[in-house]
Coordinates of C-alpha atoms in Angstrom, one line a residue:
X29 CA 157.8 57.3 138.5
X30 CA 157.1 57.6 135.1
X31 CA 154.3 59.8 133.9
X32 CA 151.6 57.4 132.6
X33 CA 148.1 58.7 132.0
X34 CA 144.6 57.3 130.5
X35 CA 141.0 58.5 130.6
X36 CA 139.0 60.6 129.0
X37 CA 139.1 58.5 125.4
X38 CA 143.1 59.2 125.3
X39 CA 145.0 59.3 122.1
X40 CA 146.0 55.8 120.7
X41 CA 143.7 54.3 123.6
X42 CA 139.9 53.7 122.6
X43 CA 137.4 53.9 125.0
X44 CA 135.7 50.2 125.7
X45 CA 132.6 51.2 126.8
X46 CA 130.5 54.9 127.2
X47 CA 129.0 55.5 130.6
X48 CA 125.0 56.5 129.3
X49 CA 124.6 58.8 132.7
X50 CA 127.6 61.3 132.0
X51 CA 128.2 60.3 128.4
X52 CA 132.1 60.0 129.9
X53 CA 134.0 57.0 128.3
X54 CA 135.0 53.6 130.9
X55 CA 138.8 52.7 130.9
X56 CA 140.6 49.9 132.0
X57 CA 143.9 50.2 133.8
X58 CA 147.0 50.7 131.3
X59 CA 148.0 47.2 130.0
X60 CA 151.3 47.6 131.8
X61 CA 149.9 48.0 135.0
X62 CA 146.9 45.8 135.0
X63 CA 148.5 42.8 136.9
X64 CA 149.5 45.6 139.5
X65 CA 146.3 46.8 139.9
X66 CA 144.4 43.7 139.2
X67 CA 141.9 45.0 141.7
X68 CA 140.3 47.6 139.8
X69 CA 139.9 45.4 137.2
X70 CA 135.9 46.2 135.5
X71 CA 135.7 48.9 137.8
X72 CA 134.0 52.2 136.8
X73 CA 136.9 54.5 136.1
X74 CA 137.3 57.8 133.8
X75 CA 140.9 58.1 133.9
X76 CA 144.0 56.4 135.9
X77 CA 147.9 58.2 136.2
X78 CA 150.6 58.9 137.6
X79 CA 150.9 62.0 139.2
X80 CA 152.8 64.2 141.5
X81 CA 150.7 64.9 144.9
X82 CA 152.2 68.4 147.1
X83 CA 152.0 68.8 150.8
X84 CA 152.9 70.7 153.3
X85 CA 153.9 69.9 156.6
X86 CA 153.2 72.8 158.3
X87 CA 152.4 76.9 157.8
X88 CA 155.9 77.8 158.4
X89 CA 157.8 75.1 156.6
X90 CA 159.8 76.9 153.4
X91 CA 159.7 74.4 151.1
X92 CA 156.7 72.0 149.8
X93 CA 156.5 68.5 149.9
X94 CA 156.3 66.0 146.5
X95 CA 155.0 62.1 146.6
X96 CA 154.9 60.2 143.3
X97 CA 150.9 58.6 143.7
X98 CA 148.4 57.2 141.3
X99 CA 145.6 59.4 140.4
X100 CA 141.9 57.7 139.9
X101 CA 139.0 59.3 138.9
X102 CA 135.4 57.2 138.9
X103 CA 132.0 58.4 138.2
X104 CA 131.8 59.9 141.9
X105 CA 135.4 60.6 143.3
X106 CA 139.0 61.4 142.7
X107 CA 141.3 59.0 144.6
X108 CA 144.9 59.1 145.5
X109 CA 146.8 55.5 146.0
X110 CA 150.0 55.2 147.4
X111 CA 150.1 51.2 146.0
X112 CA 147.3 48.8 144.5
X113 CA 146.0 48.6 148.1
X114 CA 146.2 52.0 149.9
X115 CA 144.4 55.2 149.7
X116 CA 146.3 58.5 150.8
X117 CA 143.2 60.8 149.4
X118 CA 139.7 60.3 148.4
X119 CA 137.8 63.7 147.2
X120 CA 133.7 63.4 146.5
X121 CA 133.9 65.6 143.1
X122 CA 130.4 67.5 144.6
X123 CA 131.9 68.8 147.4
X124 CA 134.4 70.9 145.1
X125 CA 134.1 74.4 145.6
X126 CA 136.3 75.0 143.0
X127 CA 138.9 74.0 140.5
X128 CA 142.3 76.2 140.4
X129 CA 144.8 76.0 137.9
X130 CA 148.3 77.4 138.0
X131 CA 151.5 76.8 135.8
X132 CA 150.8 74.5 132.8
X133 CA 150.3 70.6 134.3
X134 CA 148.9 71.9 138.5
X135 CA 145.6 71.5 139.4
X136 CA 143.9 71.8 143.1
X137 CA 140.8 70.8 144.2
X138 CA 139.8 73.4 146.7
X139 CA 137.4 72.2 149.5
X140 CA 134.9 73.8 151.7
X141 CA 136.6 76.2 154.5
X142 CA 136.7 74.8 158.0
X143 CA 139.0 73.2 160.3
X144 CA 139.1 70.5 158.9
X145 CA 140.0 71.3 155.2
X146 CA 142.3 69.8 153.1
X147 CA 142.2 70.5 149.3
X148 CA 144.4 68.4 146.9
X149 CA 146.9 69.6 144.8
X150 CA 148.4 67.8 141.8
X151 CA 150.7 67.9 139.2
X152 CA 149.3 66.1 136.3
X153 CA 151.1 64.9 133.4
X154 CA 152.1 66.9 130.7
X155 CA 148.5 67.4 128.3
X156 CA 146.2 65.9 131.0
X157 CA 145.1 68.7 132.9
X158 CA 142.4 69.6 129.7
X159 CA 141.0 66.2 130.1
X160 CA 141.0 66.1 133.6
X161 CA 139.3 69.5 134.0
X162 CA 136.5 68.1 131.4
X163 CA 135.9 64.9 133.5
X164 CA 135.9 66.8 136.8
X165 CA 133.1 69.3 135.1
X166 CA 131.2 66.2 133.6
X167 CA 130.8 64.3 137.0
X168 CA 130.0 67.6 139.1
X169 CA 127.5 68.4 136.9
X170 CA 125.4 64.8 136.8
X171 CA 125.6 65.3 140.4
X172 CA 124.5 68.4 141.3
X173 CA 122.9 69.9 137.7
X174 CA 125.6 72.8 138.4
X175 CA 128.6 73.7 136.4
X176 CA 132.0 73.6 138.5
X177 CA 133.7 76.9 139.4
X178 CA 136.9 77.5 137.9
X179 CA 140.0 80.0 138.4
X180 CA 143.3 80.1 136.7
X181 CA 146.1 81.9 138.6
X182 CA 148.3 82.2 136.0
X183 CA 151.8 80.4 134.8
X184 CA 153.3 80.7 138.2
X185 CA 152.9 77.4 140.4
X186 CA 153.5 79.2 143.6
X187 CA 150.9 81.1 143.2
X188 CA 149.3 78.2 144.3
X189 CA 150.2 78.9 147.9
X190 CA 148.1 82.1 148.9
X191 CA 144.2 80.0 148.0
X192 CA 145.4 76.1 148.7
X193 CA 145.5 74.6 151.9
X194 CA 147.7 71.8 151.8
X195 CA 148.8 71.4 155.4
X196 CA 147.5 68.6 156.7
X197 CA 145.2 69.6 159.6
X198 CA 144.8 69.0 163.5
X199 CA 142.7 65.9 163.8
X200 CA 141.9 65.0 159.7
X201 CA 141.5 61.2 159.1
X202 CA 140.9 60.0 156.2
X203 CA 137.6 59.6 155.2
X204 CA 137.4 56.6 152.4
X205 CA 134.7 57.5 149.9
X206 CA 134.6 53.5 148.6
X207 CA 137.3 50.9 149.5
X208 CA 139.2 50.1 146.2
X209 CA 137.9 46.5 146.5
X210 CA 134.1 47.9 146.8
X211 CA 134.6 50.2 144.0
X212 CA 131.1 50.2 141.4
X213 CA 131.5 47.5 138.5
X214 CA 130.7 48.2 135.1
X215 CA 128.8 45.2 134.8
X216 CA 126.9 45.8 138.3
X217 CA 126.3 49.9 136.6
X218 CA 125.2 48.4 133.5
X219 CA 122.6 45.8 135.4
X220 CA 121.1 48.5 137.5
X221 CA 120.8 50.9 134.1
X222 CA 119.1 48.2 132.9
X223 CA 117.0 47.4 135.6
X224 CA 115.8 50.7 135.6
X225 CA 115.2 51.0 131.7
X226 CA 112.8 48.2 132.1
X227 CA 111.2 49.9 135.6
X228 CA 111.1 52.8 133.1
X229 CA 109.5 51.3 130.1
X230 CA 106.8 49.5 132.4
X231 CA 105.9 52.9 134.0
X232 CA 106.1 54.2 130.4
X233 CA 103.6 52.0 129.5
X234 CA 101.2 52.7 132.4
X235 CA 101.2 56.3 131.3
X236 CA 100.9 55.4 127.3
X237 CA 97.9 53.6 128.3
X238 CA 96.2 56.2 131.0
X239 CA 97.1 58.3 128.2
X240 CA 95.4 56.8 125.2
X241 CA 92.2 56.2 127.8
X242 CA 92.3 60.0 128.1
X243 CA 92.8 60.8 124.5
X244 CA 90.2 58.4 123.2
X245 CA 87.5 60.0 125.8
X246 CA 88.0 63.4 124.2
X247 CA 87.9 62.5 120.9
X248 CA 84.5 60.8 121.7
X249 CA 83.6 64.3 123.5
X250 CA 85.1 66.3 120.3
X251 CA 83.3 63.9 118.2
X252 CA 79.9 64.3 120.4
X253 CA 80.4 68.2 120.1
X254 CA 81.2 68.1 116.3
X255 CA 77.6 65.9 115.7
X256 CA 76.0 68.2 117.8
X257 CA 77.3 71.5 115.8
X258 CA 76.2 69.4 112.6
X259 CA 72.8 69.1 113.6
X260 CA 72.3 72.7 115.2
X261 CA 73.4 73.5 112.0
X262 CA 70.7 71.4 110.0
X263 CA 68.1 73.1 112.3
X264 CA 69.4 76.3 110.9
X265 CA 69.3 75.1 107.5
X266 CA 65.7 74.2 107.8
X267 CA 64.5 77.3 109.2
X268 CA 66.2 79.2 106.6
X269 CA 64.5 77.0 103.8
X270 CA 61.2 77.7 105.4
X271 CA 62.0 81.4 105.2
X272 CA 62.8 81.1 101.4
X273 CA 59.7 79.0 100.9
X274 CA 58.1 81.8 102.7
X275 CA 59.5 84.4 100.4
X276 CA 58.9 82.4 97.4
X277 CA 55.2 82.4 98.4
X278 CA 54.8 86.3 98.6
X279 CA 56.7 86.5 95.3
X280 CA 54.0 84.3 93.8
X281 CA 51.0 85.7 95.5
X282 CA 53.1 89.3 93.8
X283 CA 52.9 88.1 90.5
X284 CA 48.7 87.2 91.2
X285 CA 48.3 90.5 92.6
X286 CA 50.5 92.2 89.5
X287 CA 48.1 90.4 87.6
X288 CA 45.1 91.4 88.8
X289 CA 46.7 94.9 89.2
X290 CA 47.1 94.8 85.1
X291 CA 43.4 93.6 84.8
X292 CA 42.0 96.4 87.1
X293 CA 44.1 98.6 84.8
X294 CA 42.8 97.8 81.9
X295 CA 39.2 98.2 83.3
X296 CA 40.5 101.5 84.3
X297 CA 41.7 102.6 81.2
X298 CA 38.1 101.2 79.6
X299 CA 36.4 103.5 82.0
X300 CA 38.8 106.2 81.1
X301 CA 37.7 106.0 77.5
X302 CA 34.0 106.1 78.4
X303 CA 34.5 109.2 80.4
X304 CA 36.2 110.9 77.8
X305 CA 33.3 110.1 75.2
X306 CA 30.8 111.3 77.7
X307 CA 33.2 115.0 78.5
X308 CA 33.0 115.5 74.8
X309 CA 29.3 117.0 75.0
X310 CA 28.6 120.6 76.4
X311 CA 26.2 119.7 79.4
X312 CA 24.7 122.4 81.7
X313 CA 25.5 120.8 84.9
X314 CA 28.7 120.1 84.5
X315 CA 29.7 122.9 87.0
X316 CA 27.5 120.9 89.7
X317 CA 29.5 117.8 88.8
X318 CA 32.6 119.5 89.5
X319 CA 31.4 120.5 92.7
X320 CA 30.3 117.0 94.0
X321 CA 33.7 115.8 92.5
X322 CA 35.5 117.9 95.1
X323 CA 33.5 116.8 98.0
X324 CA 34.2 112.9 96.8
X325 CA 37.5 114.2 96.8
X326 CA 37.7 115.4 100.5
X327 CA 35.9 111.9 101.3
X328 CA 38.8 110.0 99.7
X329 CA 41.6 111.9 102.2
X330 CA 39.5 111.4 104.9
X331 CA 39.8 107.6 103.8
X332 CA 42.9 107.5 103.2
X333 CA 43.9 108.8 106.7
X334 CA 41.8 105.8 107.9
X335 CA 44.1 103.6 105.9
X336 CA 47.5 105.3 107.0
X337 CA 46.2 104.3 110.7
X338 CA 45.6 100.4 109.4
X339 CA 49.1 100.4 107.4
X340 CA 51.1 101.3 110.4
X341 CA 49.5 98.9 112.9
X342 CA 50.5 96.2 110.1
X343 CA 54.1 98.3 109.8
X344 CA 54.2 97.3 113.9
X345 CA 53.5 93.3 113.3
X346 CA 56.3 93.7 110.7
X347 CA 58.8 95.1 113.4
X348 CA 57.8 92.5 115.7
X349 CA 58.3 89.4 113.5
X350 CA 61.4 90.9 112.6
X351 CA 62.3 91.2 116.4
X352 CA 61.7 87.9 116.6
X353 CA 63.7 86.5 114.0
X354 CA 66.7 89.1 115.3
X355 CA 66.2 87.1 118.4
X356 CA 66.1 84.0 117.1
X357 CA 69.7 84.4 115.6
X358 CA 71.3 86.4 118.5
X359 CA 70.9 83.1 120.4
X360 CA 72.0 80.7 117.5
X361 CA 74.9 83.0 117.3
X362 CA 75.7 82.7 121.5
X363 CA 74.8 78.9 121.3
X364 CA 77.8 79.0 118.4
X365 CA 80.1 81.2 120.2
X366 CA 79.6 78.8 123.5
X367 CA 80.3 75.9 121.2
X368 CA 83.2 77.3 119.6
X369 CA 84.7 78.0 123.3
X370 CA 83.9 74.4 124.4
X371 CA 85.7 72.8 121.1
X372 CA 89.3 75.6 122.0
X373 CA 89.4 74.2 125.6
X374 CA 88.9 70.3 124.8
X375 CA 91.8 71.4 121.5
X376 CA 94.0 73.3 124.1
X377 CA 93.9 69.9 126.6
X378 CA 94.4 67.5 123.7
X379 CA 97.5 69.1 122.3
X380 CA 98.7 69.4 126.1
X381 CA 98.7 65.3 126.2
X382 CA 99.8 64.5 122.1
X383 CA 101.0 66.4 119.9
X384 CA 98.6 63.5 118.1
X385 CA 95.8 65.3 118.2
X386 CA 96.5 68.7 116.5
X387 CA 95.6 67.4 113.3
X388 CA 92.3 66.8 114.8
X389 CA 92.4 70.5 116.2
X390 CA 93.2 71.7 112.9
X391 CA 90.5 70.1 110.8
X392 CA 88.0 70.8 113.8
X393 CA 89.5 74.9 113.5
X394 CA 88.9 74.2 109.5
X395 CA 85.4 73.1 110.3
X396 CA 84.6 76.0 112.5
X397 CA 85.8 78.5 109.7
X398 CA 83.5 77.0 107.1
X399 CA 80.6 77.4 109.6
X400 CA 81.2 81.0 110.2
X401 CA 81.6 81.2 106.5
X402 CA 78.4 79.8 105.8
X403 CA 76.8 81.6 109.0
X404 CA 77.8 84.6 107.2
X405 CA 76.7 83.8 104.0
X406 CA 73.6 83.2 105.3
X407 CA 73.1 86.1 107.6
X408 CA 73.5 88.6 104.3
X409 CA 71.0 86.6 103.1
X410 CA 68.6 87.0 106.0
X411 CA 69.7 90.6 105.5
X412 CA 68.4 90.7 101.5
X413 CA 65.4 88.3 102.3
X414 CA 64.5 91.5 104.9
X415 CA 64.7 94.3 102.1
X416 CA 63.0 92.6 99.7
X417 CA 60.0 91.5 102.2
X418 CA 60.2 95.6 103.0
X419 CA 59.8 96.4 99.8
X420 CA 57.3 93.7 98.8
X421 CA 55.1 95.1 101.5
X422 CA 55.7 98.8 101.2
X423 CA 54.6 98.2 97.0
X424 CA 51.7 95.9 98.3
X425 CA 50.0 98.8 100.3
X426 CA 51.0 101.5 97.7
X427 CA 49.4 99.6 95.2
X428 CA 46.6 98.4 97.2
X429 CA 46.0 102.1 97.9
X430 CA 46.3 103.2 94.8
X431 CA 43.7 100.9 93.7
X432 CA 41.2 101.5 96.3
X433 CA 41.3 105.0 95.4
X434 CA 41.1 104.9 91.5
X435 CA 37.8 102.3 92.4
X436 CA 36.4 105.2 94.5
X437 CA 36.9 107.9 91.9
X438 CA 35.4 105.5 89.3
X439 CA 32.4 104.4 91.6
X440 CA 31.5 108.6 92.4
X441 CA 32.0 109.3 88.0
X442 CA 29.4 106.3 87.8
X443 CA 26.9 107.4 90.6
X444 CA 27.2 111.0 88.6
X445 CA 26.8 109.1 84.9
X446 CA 24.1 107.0 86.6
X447 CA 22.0 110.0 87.7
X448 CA 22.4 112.0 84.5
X449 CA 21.2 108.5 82.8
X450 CA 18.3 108.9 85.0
X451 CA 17.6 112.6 84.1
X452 CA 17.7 111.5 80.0
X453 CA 15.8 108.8 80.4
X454 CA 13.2 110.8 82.3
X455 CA 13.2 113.6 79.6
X456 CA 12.6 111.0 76.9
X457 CA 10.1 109.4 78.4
X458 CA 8.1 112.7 79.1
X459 CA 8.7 113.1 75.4
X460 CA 7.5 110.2 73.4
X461 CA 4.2 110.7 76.2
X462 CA 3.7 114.4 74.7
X463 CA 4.4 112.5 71.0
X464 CA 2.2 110.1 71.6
X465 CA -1.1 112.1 73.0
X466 CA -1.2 113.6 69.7
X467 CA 1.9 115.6 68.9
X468 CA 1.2 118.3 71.5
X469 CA 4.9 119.1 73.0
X470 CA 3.5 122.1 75.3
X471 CA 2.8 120.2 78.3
X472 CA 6.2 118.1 79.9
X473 CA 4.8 116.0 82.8
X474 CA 7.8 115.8 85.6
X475 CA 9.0 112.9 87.1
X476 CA 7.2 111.3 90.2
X477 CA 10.5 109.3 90.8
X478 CA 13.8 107.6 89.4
X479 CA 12.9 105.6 86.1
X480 CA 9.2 106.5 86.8
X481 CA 6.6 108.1 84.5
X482 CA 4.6 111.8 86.4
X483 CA 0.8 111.7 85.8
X484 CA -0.7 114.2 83.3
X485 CA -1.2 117.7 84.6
X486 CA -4.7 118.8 85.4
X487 CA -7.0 120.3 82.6
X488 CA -7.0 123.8 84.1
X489 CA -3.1 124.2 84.8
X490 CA -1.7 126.2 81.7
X491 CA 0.7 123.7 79.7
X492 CA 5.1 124.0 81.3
X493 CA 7.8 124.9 78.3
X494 CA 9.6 122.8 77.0
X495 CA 13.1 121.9 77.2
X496 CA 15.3 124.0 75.4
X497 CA 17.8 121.5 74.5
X498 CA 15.2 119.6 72.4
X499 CA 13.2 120.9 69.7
X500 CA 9.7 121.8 70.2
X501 CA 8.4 119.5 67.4
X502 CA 11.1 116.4 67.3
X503 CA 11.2 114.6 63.7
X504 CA 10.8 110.9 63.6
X505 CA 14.3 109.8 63.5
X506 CA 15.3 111.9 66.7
X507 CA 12.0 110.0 68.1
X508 CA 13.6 106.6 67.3
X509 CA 17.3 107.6 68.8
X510 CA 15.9 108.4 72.0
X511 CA 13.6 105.2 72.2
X512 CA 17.1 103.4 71.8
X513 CA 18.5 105.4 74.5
X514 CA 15.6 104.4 76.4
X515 CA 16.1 100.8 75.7
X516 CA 19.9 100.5 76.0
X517 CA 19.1 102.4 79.9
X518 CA 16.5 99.7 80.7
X519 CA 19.1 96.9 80.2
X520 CA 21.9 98.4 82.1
X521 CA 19.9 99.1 84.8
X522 CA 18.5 95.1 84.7
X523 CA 22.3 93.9 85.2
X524 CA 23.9 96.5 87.5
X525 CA 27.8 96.6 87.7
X526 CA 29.4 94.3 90.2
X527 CA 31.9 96.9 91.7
X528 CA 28.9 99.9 92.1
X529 CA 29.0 100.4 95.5
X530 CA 31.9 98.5 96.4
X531 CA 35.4 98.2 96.2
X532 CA 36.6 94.9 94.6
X533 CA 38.1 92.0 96.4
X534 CA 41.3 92.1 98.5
X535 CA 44.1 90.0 96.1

């Protein structure tokens, strides 16, 4: 018989049509032979040829045994046929154990060992065995998602002998996979493909639409979470303006208190320069002065360790309110961290369902980055709003401090001017009464109080000394600059001083 062979898109012969399942191209039979084989006419077939089958018909015969059959491989099985109608051989290609090759055109099919086996062995024609091996590999693996065992023995047929069993065995039959007539139909394969492409696309669109249900629930949720962010956000925002209003208010009420600061300076320095005019003259009791100056002194530290008590009780509110505010972020902070995991888990299930939704994911990661960026931007901030607020407070005691202290020394230095005003005053008085009882200057009357004129001594008492720092017979004009003295005292002491005896007004 001559060797005739076609499958596996054979030279010169086009495949008609592609099987989608194995990608493995459908023949037809030969032209020459299709009215022979009418039968298999639209059947689903991979290749068709004439080939040599070997037997044996026994262990011990010497020699093999060679029939001239058709070879037919479908999409499930290799057959042998004797004629158009009969079927020496039919092989299911998944039950292959293995494929051995020996010489250049043999080929067996080895079957599972048992009593009953019976592998084939054929000799292909010449440049077929490639292709056949190929479709034999294609059609094992769409059936069992395995790749078929092979094994070359070399260029020696007879090699062949030691692995195939080709002896028919005690009590085989054959065992007809499909009856030639019954065979699958390239139009029946192509129907039921098509069939289940449409069962396919309806259940596609069952999931597509579950799906898009899903995915357009969590983008409402993402979307809920986003708004809420946005407004936890805003919250912040407001709180942080009130703290700069807050700060802008003690930056103000600074500048007042600089201001009356530079006032109380001035006054200072006014008082200063009245001191000095006074330290010019040499005055007995200044040494007295001194002394009381000290004590004032020792007064003021014992103040001022009073006001070191006050300032650190405020320096404790100060720690608190700062407490709270450290508070207040630590849990804006956790809220932000918990919302941050809540938005990576609803991401991580969106971008298991569509790979849609990681453009969402990405701007929402985009988002989150901007927050922390602004978070901390506005944490450093916080951090400089709480050093300057330090140092606004630490300057507002110093100065405050300072201030009470300098009002203290000035109030003791006018108590002191304000008693040696007294003292003049006196003297003068006790003078222009000597000048005016008629020029006698022997007898100085002393004072009964403060600003108050002593009664004239007795007749009998002998007349007092006078002071040595006046002259015992003043000339008019010296009469006429202590009268002016006296005057000038008389109106200061009408109008006394606002801050005499206490310390000005908390700014």
């Amino acid at each position: 018989m001559a060797a005739e062979a076609h499958g596996g898109a054979p030279p010169g012969l086009a495949p008609q049509e592609v099987d989608p399942r194995t990608g493995l191209a459908l023949i037809d039979v030969p032209l020459e032979h299709r009215a022979q084989f009418a039968q298999l006419a639209g059947t689903v077939m991979h290749y068709f040829a004439s080939v040599t089958m070997v037997t044996r018909k026994n262990a011990a015969a010497a020699r093999e045994q060679r029939h001239d059959r058709w070879l037919l491989v479908t999409d499930s099985a290799a057959f042998i046929l004797k004629s158009p109608t009969m079927i020496n051989r039919s092989v299911t290609v998944s039950s292959v154990v293995e494929v051995v090759l020996a010489g250049d055109d043999d080929l067996v099919l080895s079957l599972p060992d048992g009593p009953l086996r019976y592998d084939l062995w054929v000799t292909l024609p010449p440049g077929d065995r490639g292709r056949v091996v190929a479709l034999l590999d294609a059609v094992y693996a769409f059936h069992t998602q395995r790749r078929l065992p092979h094994r070359d023995l070399g260029h020696d047929p007879a090699a062949l002998y030691a692995v195939a069993q080709v002896t028919t065995p005690s009590g085989w039959k054959l065992e007809v996979t499909e009856e030639v007539d019954g065979m699958l139909q390239k139009d029946a394969l192509f129907q039921k493909l098509r069939e289940d492409q449409a069962a396919y696309t309806e259940e596609q669109a069952v999931i597509d639409g579950e799906f898009q249900r899903i995915r357009s629930h969590l983008q409402e949720d993402v979307a809920r979470h986003t708004q809420q962010q946005h407004e936890d956000f805003g919250q912040f925002k407001r709180e942080y303006q009130r703290l700069q209003d807050a700060h802008n208010n003690l930056v103000v009420q600074f500048d007042v208190m600089a201001q009356d600061v530079d006032a109380y300076v001035k006054l200072l320095n006014e008082k200063d320069r009245e001191i000095e005019q006074y330290k010019r003259g040499d005055h007995p009791k200044v040494q007295r002065l001194v002394h009381e100056l000290e004590t004032t002194k020792l007064k003021r530290e014992v103040e001022d360790e009073k006001r070191r008590g006050q300032a650190s009780q405020e320096l404790q509110e100060v720690r608190a309110i700062k407490q709270q505010q450290a508070a207040l972020q630590e849990q804006h902070a956790v809220e932000t961290r918990r919302q941050a995991e809540e938005i990576q888990r609803l991401t991580a299930l969106v971008n298991r369902r569509d790979g849609e939704l990681r453009a969402a994911d990405a701007a929402i990661q985009e988002r989150n980055g901007l927050l922390q960026a602004k978070q901390a931007e506005i944490q450093q901030r916080d951090v400089k709003l709480s050093e300057r607020d330090r140092e606004l407070r630490y300057t507002k005691l110093l100065m405050r401090d300072t201030f009470r202290r300098q009002v203290e020394e000035l109030d003791a230095i006018r108590g002191q001017f304000q008693h040696y005003d007294d003292q003049m005053v006196s003297f003068i008085q006790r003078m222009v009464a000597g000048h005016g009882a008629g020029g006698d200057t022997g007898a100085i009357p002393r004072p009964a109080s403060r600003g108050g004129l002593s009664p004239p001594p007795p007749a009998h008492m002998p007349p007092e000394k006078p002071a040595t720092l006046l002259p015992e017979s003043p000339d008019p004009a010296h009469l006429d600059w202590l009268t002016s003295m006296q005057q000038q005292h008389t109106q200061q002491t009408a109008s006394p001083s606002p801050y005499r005896g206490q310390p000005p007004a908390r700014p």
